[in-house]
Amino acid sequence: MSGMSGSSSGSSTGSNVQKRVYLDYNATTPLAPEVMKAVEQSMHEAWGNPSSAHEEGARARTVINQARDDVARMIGAMPQDVLFMSGGTEANNVVLHCAVTHFRKWCLSQESPIYHHLRPHIITTKVEHDAVKLPLTHRYAIEADVTYLGVENLPEAVLESIRPSTCLITVMLANNETGIMFSVAHIGRLLAEVNKKRENEGLFKVLLHTDAAQAIGKVPVDVTDLNVDYLTIVGHKYYGPRIGALYIRGLGHKTPVYPMFYGGGQERGYRPGTENTPMIAGLGRASLLVHNNVQDYYASMKKTRNYMERQLKKVFGNQVKINCVDPCIASDPEACSIPPRGPKQQHFIFPRLPNTSSVSFYYRQVAGPDILRHCRLVQASCGAACHAHTEHQSILEASGVCSFHASRTIRLSLGRDTTMEEIDLAIQDIKQAIEKLIGRSV
């Protein structure tokens, strides 16, 4: 099973210096050794411009074509349905651009003038990554209507929110902060039936997008099973380089695609700009590793994650809560903004990524950022690296975590090669940090 060159880092100049324990793999991963080799080999052997007709250009094109094949194979797609992007942010923005642009063109093509000024409607969730939420908030706030849904009963809520003007549903496959996975495949099946009726009624076909950044490399991902029109791929989340790709079902004929900017004819004119061959080569190799090993990755990470959660319970007892798994019951019930028992309690349980634990501690004096500041070895986060702490709390609360727990949460996300010995070190480090904060033993 391929992984990384070492899952912890630190100085080795002194025997008394302990290595740090990296538990922030949802933020980013190191390059797998095989990926490093592919990138370096491409830099030496495929440095030509892929658009050039000579031998050096052909060699670079061959590398890119192989990488496209490997990315497509990883998600069960056709190679011609994959476009390389700078990363997930660009891919998500392209999806929004394509859906809105296609809806406008469709409206203008209709004979009845009632359609000509119809505003596009987009359905999404309150827990999406900022690469989806912020474009909707800023770029499309004036020109589109957006419905933001909670996470409970999501497939049914999505269907109930569809309007005649709905053009896009975008729901992440797995959340980066809690690790919970959403029923995108169920939404896809239901939407297929809805679109049959809409076609008969002469309405716009609703497009379905999922941001699979956090799921790929941890669980099997297949675009046919998901029944999506668009799927976002992010290399640095699965031991690849910091570029990405976008899957588009039946690119250009079944599913619309419009370039966001114009230039050369690269990527069939849909994503102009000279290709970054070495990074594309690395993305392809990372994708090949996932295709060949994802079941092993899943089993290994889940085993270590389950061990970590058992040890957390053993050390902290009733003072620790695994969010979206354990009931929302604090040791001090009055401190919890959501009643710990009764019909109003929000307790959502979902399938989770095998590597992610969103962990809350019940000590009044403790906040998530404070714990991490006092850790000597653990490198982790409270949530997404690109979110402010208040935004991180809102994501948790939208996932059914009460405000008391949300403010006392850290996210521990494991890698392919995280060991149980590292977990033991991490838990003891968290323990000493909390004891320092509360001024007593736990």
CSV table of C-alpha atoms in Angstrom, one decimal:
chain,number,residue,atom,x,y,z
A,1,MET,CA,0.0,0.0,0.0
A,2,SER,CA,1.5,3.3,-1.1
A,3,GLY,CA,1.4,6.3,1.2
A,4,MET,CA,3.8,9.0,2.2
A,5,SER,CA,7.4,9.2,3.2
A,6,GLY,CA,6.5,9.8,6.8
A,7,SER,CA,3.3,10.9,8.6
A,8,SER,CA,5.0,13.0,11.3
A,9,SER,CA,7.6,15.6,11.1
A,10,GLY,CA,10.1,17.2,13.4
A,11,SER,CA,13.8,17.8,14.2
A,12,SER,CA,16.0,14.7,14.5
A,13,THR,CA,19.0,16.6,15.9
A,14,GLY,CA,18.4,15.5,19.5
A,15,SER,CA,17.2,12.3,21.0
A,16,ASN,CA,14.9,14.1,23.4
A,17,VAL,CA,13.0,15.9,20.6
A,18,GLN,CA,9.8,14.0,19.8
A,19,LYS,CA,8.4,14.1,16.3
A,20,ARG,CA,5.3,16.1,15.7
A,21,VAL,CA,2.1,14.2,14.8
A,22,TYR,CA,0.4,15.5,11.8
A,23,LEU,CA,-3.4,15.0,12.0
A,24,ASP,CA,-4.6,17.5,9.4
A,25,TYR,CA,-4.8,15.4,6.3
A,26,ASN,CA,-8.2,16.9,5.3
A,27,ALA,CA,-6.3,20.2,4.9
A,28,THR,CA,-3.7,18.8,2.6
A,29,THR,CA,-1.5,15.7,2.1
A,30,PRO,CA,2.1,15.3,1.2
A,31,LEU,CA,3.1,14.0,-2.2
A,32,ALA,CA,3.3,10.2,-2.4
A,33,PRO,CA,6.8,9.0,-3.4
A,34,GLU,CA,5.4,7.7,-6.7
A,35,VAL,CA,3.8,11.0,-7.4
A,36,MET,CA,7.1,12.9,-6.7
A,37,LYS,CA,8.8,10.5,-9.2
A,38,ALA,CA,6.2,11.1,-11.9
A,39,VAL,CA,6.5,14.9,-11.5
A,40,GLU,CA,10.3,14.8,-11.6
A,41,GLN,CA,10.4,12.4,-14.6
A,42,SER,CA,7.9,14.7,-16.5
A,43,MET,CA,10.0,17.7,-15.8
A,44,HIS,CA,13.1,16.0,-17.3
A,45,GLU,CA,11.5,14.0,-20.1
A,46,ALA,CA,8.2,15.8,-21.1
A,47,TRP,CA,9.1,19.5,-20.9
A,48,GLY,CA,7.9,20.3,-24.4
A,49,ASN,CA,4.8,22.4,-25.1
A,50,PRO,CA,2.0,19.8,-25.5
A,51,SER,CA,0.5,21.9,-28.4
A,52,SER,CA,3.7,21.6,-30.5
A,53,ALA,CA,3.7,19.2,-33.4
A,54,HIS,CA,7.3,18.0,-32.9
A,55,GLU,CA,8.6,15.1,-30.9
A,56,GLU,CA,9.0,17.0,-27.6
A,57,GLY,CA,5.4,18.2,-27.8
A,58,ALA,CA,4.2,14.8,-28.6
A,59,ARG,CA,6.0,13.4,-25.6
A,60,ALA,CA,4.2,15.9,-23.3
A,61,ARG,CA,0.9,15.1,-24.9
A,62,THR,CA,1.4,11.5,-24.2
A,63,VAL,CA,2.0,12.2,-20.6
A,64,ILE,CA,-1.2,14.3,-20.4
A,65,ASN,CA,-3.3,11.7,-22.2
A,66,GLN,CA,-2.1,9.0,-19.8
A,67,ALA,CA,-2.9,11.2,-16.8
A,68,ARG,CA,-6.4,11.9,-18.2
A,69,ASP,CA,-6.9,8.1,-18.6
A,70,ASP,CA,-5.8,7.5,-15.0
A,71,VAL,CA,-8.0,10.3,-13.5
A,72,ALA,CA,-11.0,9.0,-15.5
A,73,ARG,CA,-10.4,5.4,-14.4
A,74,MET,CA,-10.3,6.4,-10.8
A,75,ILE,CA,-13.9,7.8,-10.9
A,76,GLY,CA,-15.3,5.4,-13.5
A,77,ALA,CA,-15.5,8.0,-16.2
A,78,MET,CA,-14.6,8.3,-19.9
A,79,PRO,CA,-11.3,10.2,-20.4
A,80,GLN,CA,-12.9,12.7,-22.8
A,81,ASP,CA,-15.2,13.8,-20.0
A,82,VAL,CA,-12.2,15.0,-17.8
A,83,LEU,CA,-10.8,18.6,-18.0
A,84,PHE,CA,-7.7,19.6,-16.0
A,85,MET,CA,-8.1,22.6,-13.8
A,86,SER,CA,-5.9,24.7,-11.5
A,87,GLY,CA,-7.7,23.2,-8.5
A,88,GLY,CA,-11.1,22.7,-6.8
A,89,THR,CA,-11.9,26.4,-6.6
A,90,GLU,CA,-11.7,26.9,-10.3
A,91,ALA,CA,-13.6,23.7,-11.0
A,92,ASN,CA,-16.5,24.7,-8.7
A,93,ASN,CA,-16.6,28.2,-10.2
A,94,VAL,CA,-16.7,26.7,-13.7
A,95,VAL,CA,-19.7,24.5,-12.7
A,96,LEU,CA,-21.6,27.5,-11.5
A,97,HIS,CA,-20.7,29.5,-14.6
A,98,CYS,CA,-21.8,26.7,-16.9
A,99,ALA,CA,-25.1,26.1,-15.2
A,100,VAL,CA,-26.1,29.8,-15.1
A,101,THR,CA,-24.9,30.5,-18.6
A,102,HIS,CA,-26.7,27.5,-20.1
A,103,PHE,CA,-29.9,28.4,-18.2
A,104,ARG,CA,-29.8,32.0,-19.6
A,105,LYS,CA,-29.3,30.7,-23.1
A,106,TRP,CA,-32.1,28.3,-22.8
A,107,CYS,CA,-34.4,31.0,-21.5
A,108,LEU,CA,-33.6,33.3,-24.4
A,109,SER,CA,-34.3,30.4,-26.8
A,110,GLN,CA,-37.9,30.0,-25.6
A,111,GLU,CA,-40.7,31.6,-27.6
A,112,SER,CA,-42.7,32.8,-24.6
A,113,PRO,CA,-41.2,36.1,-23.2
A,114,ILE,CA,-42.1,34.9,-19.7
A,115,TYR,CA,-38.8,33.0,-19.8
A,116,HIS,CA,-36.6,35.8,-21.0
A,117,HIS,CA,-36.1,37.4,-17.7
A,118,LEU,CA,-36.4,34.3,-15.5
A,119,ARG,CA,-33.8,34.2,-12.7
A,120,PRO,CA,-31.8,31.0,-12.4
A,121,HIS,CA,-32.3,29.1,-9.1
A,122,ILE,CA,-29.6,27.0,-7.4
A,123,ILE,CA,-29.9,24.6,-4.5
A,124,THR,CA,-27.0,23.9,-2.2
A,125,THR,CA,-26.3,23.2,1.5
A,126,LYS,CA,-25.2,25.3,4.4
A,127,VAL,CA,-22.1,23.2,4.9
A,128,GLU,CA,-20.5,23.6,1.4
A,129,HIS,CA,-16.9,24.6,1.0
A,130,ASP,CA,-16.3,28.4,0.4
A,131,ALA,CA,-15.4,27.6,-3.2
A,132,VAL,CA,-19.1,27.0,-3.7
A,133,LYS,CA,-20.7,29.3,-1.1
A,134,LEU,CA,-18.7,32.5,-1.7
A,135,PRO,CA,-19.3,32.6,-5.5
A,136,LEU,CA,-23.0,32.2,-4.7
A,137,THR,CA,-22.8,34.9,-2.1
A,138,HIS,CA,-20.8,37.4,-4.2
A,139,ARG,CA,-20.9,36.7,-7.9
A,140,TYR,CA,-24.4,35.3,-8.2
A,141,ALA,CA,-26.2,37.0,-5.3
A,142,ILE,CA,-27.8,39.6,-7.6
A,143,GLU,CA,-28.5,37.5,-10.7
A,144,ALA,CA,-29.6,34.2,-9.2
A,145,ASP,CA,-31.8,32.8,-6.4
A,146,VAL,CA,-30.1,30.4,-4.0
A,147,THR,CA,-31.7,28.0,-1.5
A,148,TYR,CA,-29.4,26.8,1.3
A,149,LEU,CA,-30.5,23.6,2.9
A,150,GLY,CA,-29.6,22.0,6.2
A,151,VAL,CA,-28.2,18.4,6.3
A,152,GLU,CA,-31.2,16.6,7.7
A,153,ASN,CA,-33.3,14.5,5.2
A,154,LEU,CA,-31.3,16.1,2.4
A,155,PRO,CA,-32.6,14.1,-0.6
A,156,GLU,CA,-36.2,14.9,0.3
A,157,ALA,CA,-35.4,18.5,1.1
A,158,VAL,CA,-33.6,18.9,-2.3
A,159,LEU,CA,-36.6,17.6,-4.2
A,160,GLU,CA,-39.0,19.8,-2.3
A,161,SER,CA,-36.9,22.9,-3.1
A,162,ILE,CA,-36.9,22.4,-6.9
A,163,ARG,CA,-38.7,25.2,-8.8
A,164,PRO,CA,-39.4,25.6,-12.5
A,165,SER,CA,-36.4,27.9,-12.6
A,166,THR,CA,-34.0,25.5,-10.9
A,167,CYS,CA,-30.9,25.0,-13.0
A,168,LEU,CA,-28.4,23.4,-10.6
A,169,ILE,CA,-28.1,21.3,-7.4
A,170,THR,CA,-24.6,21.3,-5.9
A,171,VAL,CA,-24.1,19.1,-2.8
A,172,MET,CA,-20.6,18.0,-1.6
A,173,LEU,CA,-19.9,14.3,-1.4
A,174,ALA,CA,-18.2,14.5,2.0
A,175,ASN,CA,-17.8,17.4,4.4
A,176,ASN,CA,-14.3,18.5,5.2
A,177,GLU,CA,-14.9,19.5,8.8
A,178,THR,CA,-17.1,16.7,10.1
A,179,GLY,CA,-16.4,13.9,7.7
A,180,ILE,CA,-20.1,13.2,7.2
A,181,MET,CA,-21.0,11.9,3.7
A,182,PHE,CA,-24.1,12.9,1.9
A,183,SER,CA,-26.5,10.8,-0.2
A,184,VAL,CA,-25.6,12.3,-3.6
A,185,ALA,CA,-26.3,9.0,-5.3
A,186,HIS,CA,-29.9,9.1,-3.9
A,187,ILE,CA,-30.3,12.6,-5.0
A,188,GLY,CA,-29.1,11.7,-8.4
A,189,ARG,CA,-31.6,8.8,-8.7
A,190,LEU,CA,-34.5,11.0,-7.6
A,191,LEU,CA,-33.4,13.9,-9.8
A,192,ALA,CA,-33.3,11.6,-12.9
A,193,GLU,CA,-37.0,10.9,-12.4
A,194,VAL,CA,-37.8,14.6,-11.8
A,195,ASN,CA,-35.9,15.6,-15.0
A,196,LYS,CA,-38.0,13.1,-17.1
A,197,LYS,CA,-41.2,14.9,-15.9
A,198,ARG,CA,-39.6,18.3,-16.5
A,199,GLU,CA,-38.6,17.3,-20.1
A,200,ASN,CA,-42.3,16.4,-20.8
A,201,GLU,CA,-43.3,19.7,-19.4
A,202,GLY,CA,-40.8,21.7,-21.4
A,203,LEU,CA,-38.8,22.8,-18.4
A,204,PHE,CA,-35.0,23.2,-18.1
A,205,LYS,CA,-33.1,20.0,-17.1
A,206,VAL,CA,-31.7,20.4,-13.5
A,207,LEU,CA,-28.0,19.7,-13.4
A,208,LEU,CA,-26.3,17.9,-10.5
A,209,HIS,CA,-22.8,18.7,-9.2
A,210,THR,CA,-20.8,17.2,-6.3
A,211,ASP,CA,-17.6,18.5,-4.9
A,212,ALA,CA,-15.8,15.2,-4.2
A,213,ALA,CA,-12.5,16.8,-2.9
A,214,GLN,CA,-12.7,15.1,0.5
A,215,ALA,CA,-14.1,11.8,-0.6
A,216,ILE,CA,-11.6,10.8,-3.3
A,217,GLY,CA,-8.8,8.7,-2.0
A,218,LYS,CA,-10.7,7.7,1.1
A,219,VAL,CA,-13.8,5.9,-0.3
A,220,PRO,CA,-14.6,4.6,-3.8
A,221,VAL,CA,-16.1,7.2,-6.0
A,222,ASP,CA,-17.9,6.3,-9.2
A,223,VAL,CA,-19.7,8.9,-11.3
A,224,THR,CA,-22.2,6.4,-12.7
A,225,ASP,CA,-23.3,5.3,-9.3
A,226,LEU,CA,-23.6,9.0,-8.2
A,227,ASN,CA,-25.5,9.9,-11.4
A,228,VAL,CA,-23.9,13.4,-11.4
A,229,ASP,CA,-23.4,15.8,-14.3
A,230,TYR,CA,-20.3,17.4,-12.8
A,231,LEU,CA,-17.7,16.2,-10.2
A,232,THR,CA,-14.9,18.2,-8.7
A,233,ILE,CA,-11.5,16.5,-8.2
A,234,VAL,CA,-8.7,18.0,-6.0
A,235,GLY,CA,-5.2,16.4,-6.2
A,236,HIS,CA,-3.7,17.6,-3.0
A,237,LYS,CA,-6.4,15.9,-0.9
A,238,TYR,CA,-5.2,12.5,-2.0
A,239,TYR,CA,-1.4,12.7,-2.0
A,240,GLY,CA,-1.2,14.5,-5.4
A,241,PRO,CA,-0.1,18.0,-6.5
A,242,ARG,CA,-2.1,21.1,-6.0
A,243,ILE,CA,-4.1,21.0,-9.2
A,244,GLY,CA,-7.4,19.5,-10.0
A,245,ALA,CA,-9.8,18.3,-12.6
A,246,LEU,CA,-13.5,18.5,-13.5
A,247,TYR,CA,-15.6,15.6,-14.7
A,248,ILE,CA,-18.4,16.7,-17.0
A,249,ARG,CA,-20.8,13.9,-18.1
A,250,GLY,CA,-21.0,13.7,-21.9
A,251,LEU,CA,-18.9,16.9,-22.1
A,252,GLY,CA,-20.4,19.4,-24.5
A,253,HIS,CA,-23.3,17.3,-25.7
A,254,LYS,CA,-25.1,15.8,-22.7
A,255,THR,CA,-23.8,18.4,-20.2
A,256,PRO,CA,-23.1,22.0,-21.0
A,257,VAL,CA,-19.6,23.5,-20.6
A,258,TYR,CA,-18.6,27.1,-21.3
A,259,PRO,CA,-15.1,28.5,-20.8
A,260,MET,CA,-14.7,31.1,-18.1
A,261,PHE,CA,-11.9,32.8,-20.0
A,262,TYR,CA,-10.4,32.7,-23.4
A,263,GLY,CA,-7.0,32.1,-24.9
A,264,GLY,CA,-5.4,29.2,-26.7
A,265,GLY,CA,-7.2,26.0,-27.7
A,266,GLN,CA,-5.9,23.8,-24.8
A,267,GLU,CA,-8.4,21.4,-23.2
A,268,ARG,CA,-10.5,21.6,-26.4
A,269,GLY,CA,-10.9,25.3,-25.8
A,270,TYR,CA,-12.8,24.8,-22.6
A,271,ARG,CA,-9.9,25.6,-20.3
A,272,PRO,CA,-7.2,27.6,-22.2
A,273,GLY,CA,-3.7,28.0,-21.1
A,274,THR,CA,-0.5,25.9,-21.7
A,275,GLU,CA,-0.9,22.7,-19.7
A,276,ASN,CA,1.2,22.2,-16.6
A,277,THR,CA,2.5,18.8,-17.7
A,278,PRO,CA,4.5,17.9,-14.5
A,279,MET,CA,1.6,18.6,-12.2
A,280,ILE,CA,-0.8,16.8,-14.5
A,281,ALA,CA,1.5,13.8,-14.5
A,282,GLY,CA,1.5,13.8,-10.7
A,283,LEU,CA,-2.3,14.0,-10.6
A,284,GLY,CA,-2.5,11.1,-12.9
A,285,ARG,CA,-0.1,9.0,-10.8
A,286,ALA,CA,-2.0,9.9,-7.6
A,287,SER,CA,-5.2,8.9,-9.3
A,288,LEU,CA,-3.7,5.5,-10.4
A,289,LEU,CA,-2.7,4.8,-6.8
A,290,VAL,CA,-6.2,5.5,-5.6
A,291,HIS,CA,-7.7,3.3,-8.3
A,292,ASN,CA,-5.4,0.4,-7.3
A,293,ASN,CA,-5.5,0.8,-3.5
A,294,VAL,CA,-8.6,2.7,-2.3
A,295,GLN,CA,-10.1,-0.3,-0.5
A,296,ASP,CA,-6.9,-0.8,1.4
A,297,TYR,CA,-6.6,3.0,2.2
A,298,TYR,CA,-10.2,2.9,3.5
A,299,ALA,CA,-9.7,-0.1,5.7
A,300,SER,CA,-6.4,1.1,7.2
A,301,MET,CA,-7.7,4.6,8.0
A,302,LYS,CA,-11.0,3.4,9.4
A,303,LYS,CA,-9.2,0.9,11.7
A,304,THR,CA,-6.8,3.7,13.0
A,305,ARG,CA,-9.7,6.2,13.3
A,306,ASN,CA,-11.8,3.8,15.3
A,307,TYR,CA,-8.8,3.1,17.6
A,308,MET,CA,-8.3,6.8,18.1
A,309,GLU,CA,-12.0,7.3,19.1
A,310,ARG,CA,-11.9,4.4,21.5
A,311,GLN,CA,-8.7,5.8,23.1
A,312,LEU,CA,-10.3,9.3,23.4
A,313,LYS,CA,-13.3,7.8,25.2
A,314,LYS,CA,-10.9,5.8,27.5
A,315,VAL,CA,-8.9,8.9,28.4
A,316,PHE,CA,-11.6,11.5,28.6
A,317,GLY,CA,-14.7,9.4,29.3
A,318,ASN,CA,-18.0,11.4,29.3
A,319,GLN,CA,-16.0,14.7,28.7
A,320,VAL,CA,-15.5,14.0,25.0
A,321,LYS,CA,-18.0,13.7,22.2
A,322,ILE,CA,-17.5,12.5,18.6
A,323,ASN,CA,-19.7,14.9,16.6
A,324,CYS,CA,-22.3,13.4,14.3
A,325,VAL,CA,-21.9,10.1,16.1
A,326,ASP,CA,-22.6,10.6,19.8
A,327,PRO,CA,-25.8,12.2,21.1
A,328,CYS,CA,-25.6,15.9,22.0
A,329,ILE,CA,-25.5,15.5,25.8
A,330,ALA,CA,-23.1,17.6,27.7
A,331,SER,CA,-21.9,16.8,31.2
A,332,ASP,CA,-23.4,20.2,32.1
A,333,PRO,CA,-26.7,20.1,30.2
A,334,GLU,CA,-27.5,23.7,30.9
A,335,ALA,CA,-24.4,24.7,29.0
A,336,CYS,CA,-25.8,23.1,25.8
A,337,SER,CA,-27.8,25.5,23.6
A,338,ILE,CA,-29.8,22.5,22.3
A,339,PRO,CA,-31.8,20.5,24.9
A,340,PRO,CA,-29.9,17.3,25.6
A,341,ARG,CA,-33.1,15.2,25.5
A,342,GLY,CA,-36.5,15.6,24.0
A,343,PRO,CA,-38.0,16.1,20.6
A,344,LYS,CA,-36.2,19.3,19.8
A,345,GLN,CA,-32.7,17.8,20.1
A,346,GLN,CA,-30.8,17.9,16.8
A,347,HIS,CA,-28.8,14.6,16.6
A,348,PHE,CA,-27.9,13.8,13.0
A,349,ILE,CA,-26.0,10.6,12.3
A,350,PHE,CA,-24.5,10.1,8.9
A,351,PRO,CA,-22.0,7.8,7.2
A,352,ARG,CA,-18.5,9.2,7.7
A,353,LEU,CA,-15.2,9.4,6.0
A,354,PRO,CA,-12.9,6.7,7.4
A,355,ASN,CA,-10.2,9.1,8.5
A,356,THR,CA,-12.1,12.0,10.1
A,357,SER,CA,-13.2,12.7,13.7
A,358,SER,CA,-14.8,15.9,14.7
A,359,VAL,CA,-14.2,15.9,18.5
A,360,SER,CA,-15.7,18.1,21.2
A,361,PHE,CA,-14.6,18.5,24.8
A,362,TYR,CA,-17.0,19.4,27.5
A,363,TYR,CA,-14.7,21.5,29.7
A,364,ARG,CA,-16.1,25.0,30.2
A,365,GLN,CA,-12.6,26.6,30.2
A,366,VAL,CA,-11.6,25.0,26.9
A,367,ALA,CA,-12.1,26.2,23.3
A,368,GLY,CA,-10.9,24.3,20.3
A,369,PRO,CA,-8.2,26.8,19.2
A,370,ASP,CA,-6.8,27.0,22.8
A,371,ILE,CA,-6.3,23.2,22.9
A,372,LEU,CA,-4.3,23.3,19.7
A,373,ARG,CA,-2.2,26.2,20.8
A,374,HIS,CA,-1.2,24.3,23.9
A,375,CYS,CA,-0.4,21.1,22.1
A,376,ARG,CA,3.3,20.3,21.8
A,377,LEU,CA,3.2,17.6,19.2
A,378,VAL,CA,-0.2,17.6,17.5
A,379,GLN,CA,-0.7,19.4,14.2
A,380,ALA,CA,-4.4,19.6,13.6
A,381,SER,CA,-7.1,22.2,13.1
A,382,CYS,CA,-10.5,23.2,14.3
A,383,GLY,CA,-11.9,22.9,10.8
A,384,ALA,CA,-11.2,24.0,7.3
A,385,ALA,CA,-7.8,25.7,6.9
A,386,CYS,CA,-9.4,28.5,4.9
A,387,HIS,CA,-12.3,29.2,7.4
A,388,ALA,CA,-12.3,31.6,10.3
A,389,HIS,CA,-13.3,30.1,13.6
A,390,THR,CA,-16.8,31.6,13.5
A,391,GLU,CA,-17.4,30.1,10.0
A,392,HIS,CA,-16.1,26.7,11.3
A,393,GLN,CA,-18.7,26.9,14.2
A,394,SER,CA,-21.5,27.7,11.7
A,395,ILE,CA,-20.6,24.6,9.7
A,396,LEU,CA,-20.8,22.4,12.8
A,397,GLU,CA,-24.0,23.9,14.0
A,398,ALA,CA,-25.6,23.4,10.6
A,399,SER,CA,-24.5,19.7,11.0
A,400,GLY,CA,-26.5,19.4,14.2
A,401,VAL,CA,-23.7,20.2,16.6
A,402,CYS,CA,-24.8,22.6,19.4
A,403,SER,CA,-23.0,25.9,19.9
A,404,PHE,CA,-21.5,24.7,23.2
A,405,HIS,CA,-19.8,21.7,21.5
A,406,ALA,CA,-19.0,23.6,18.3
A,407,SER,CA,-16.8,26.1,20.1
A,408,ARG,CA,-14.9,23.3,21.8
A,409,THR,CA,-14.2,21.2,18.7
A,410,ILE,CA,-11.1,20.1,17.0
A,411,ARG,CA,-10.9,18.1,13.8
A,412,LEU,CA,-8.5,15.2,13.7
A,413,SER,CA,-8.0,13.8,10.2
A,414,LEU,CA,-5.7,10.8,9.7
A,415,GLY,CA,-3.6,9.8,6.7
A,416,ARG,CA,-2.9,6.5,5.0
A,417,ASP,CA,0.1,5.8,7.2
A,418,THR,CA,-0.9,7.2,10.5
A,419,THR,CA,0.0,4.7,13.2
A,420,MET,CA,-1.6,3.8,16.5
A,421,GLU,CA,1.6,4.8,18.2
A,422,GLU,CA,1.2,8.3,16.8
A,423,ILE,CA,-2.4,8.3,17.9
A,424,ASP,CA,-1.3,7.4,21.5
A,425,LEU,CA,1.2,10.3,21.4
A,426,ALA,CA,-1.5,12.7,20.1
A,427,ILE,CA,-4.0,11.8,22.7
A,428,GLN,CA,-1.5,12.3,25.5
A,429,ASP,CA,-0.5,15.6,24.0
A,430,ILE,CA,-4.2,16.8,23.9
A,431,LYS,CA,-4.6,15.6,27.5
A,432,GLN,CA,-1.7,17.7,28.7
A,433,ALA,CA,-3.0,20.7,26.8
A,434,ILE,CA,-6.4,20.4,28.4
A,435,GLU,CA,-5.0,19.9,31.8
A,436,LYS,CA,-2.9,23.0,31.4
A,437,LEU,CA,-6.0,25.0,30.4
A,438,ILE,CA,-8.3,23.7,33.2
A,439,GLY,CA,-5.6,23.6,35.9
A,440,ARG,CA,-6.2,20.0,37.0
A,441,SER,CA,-5.9,16.4,35.9
A,442,VAL,CA,-8.6,15.1,33.6
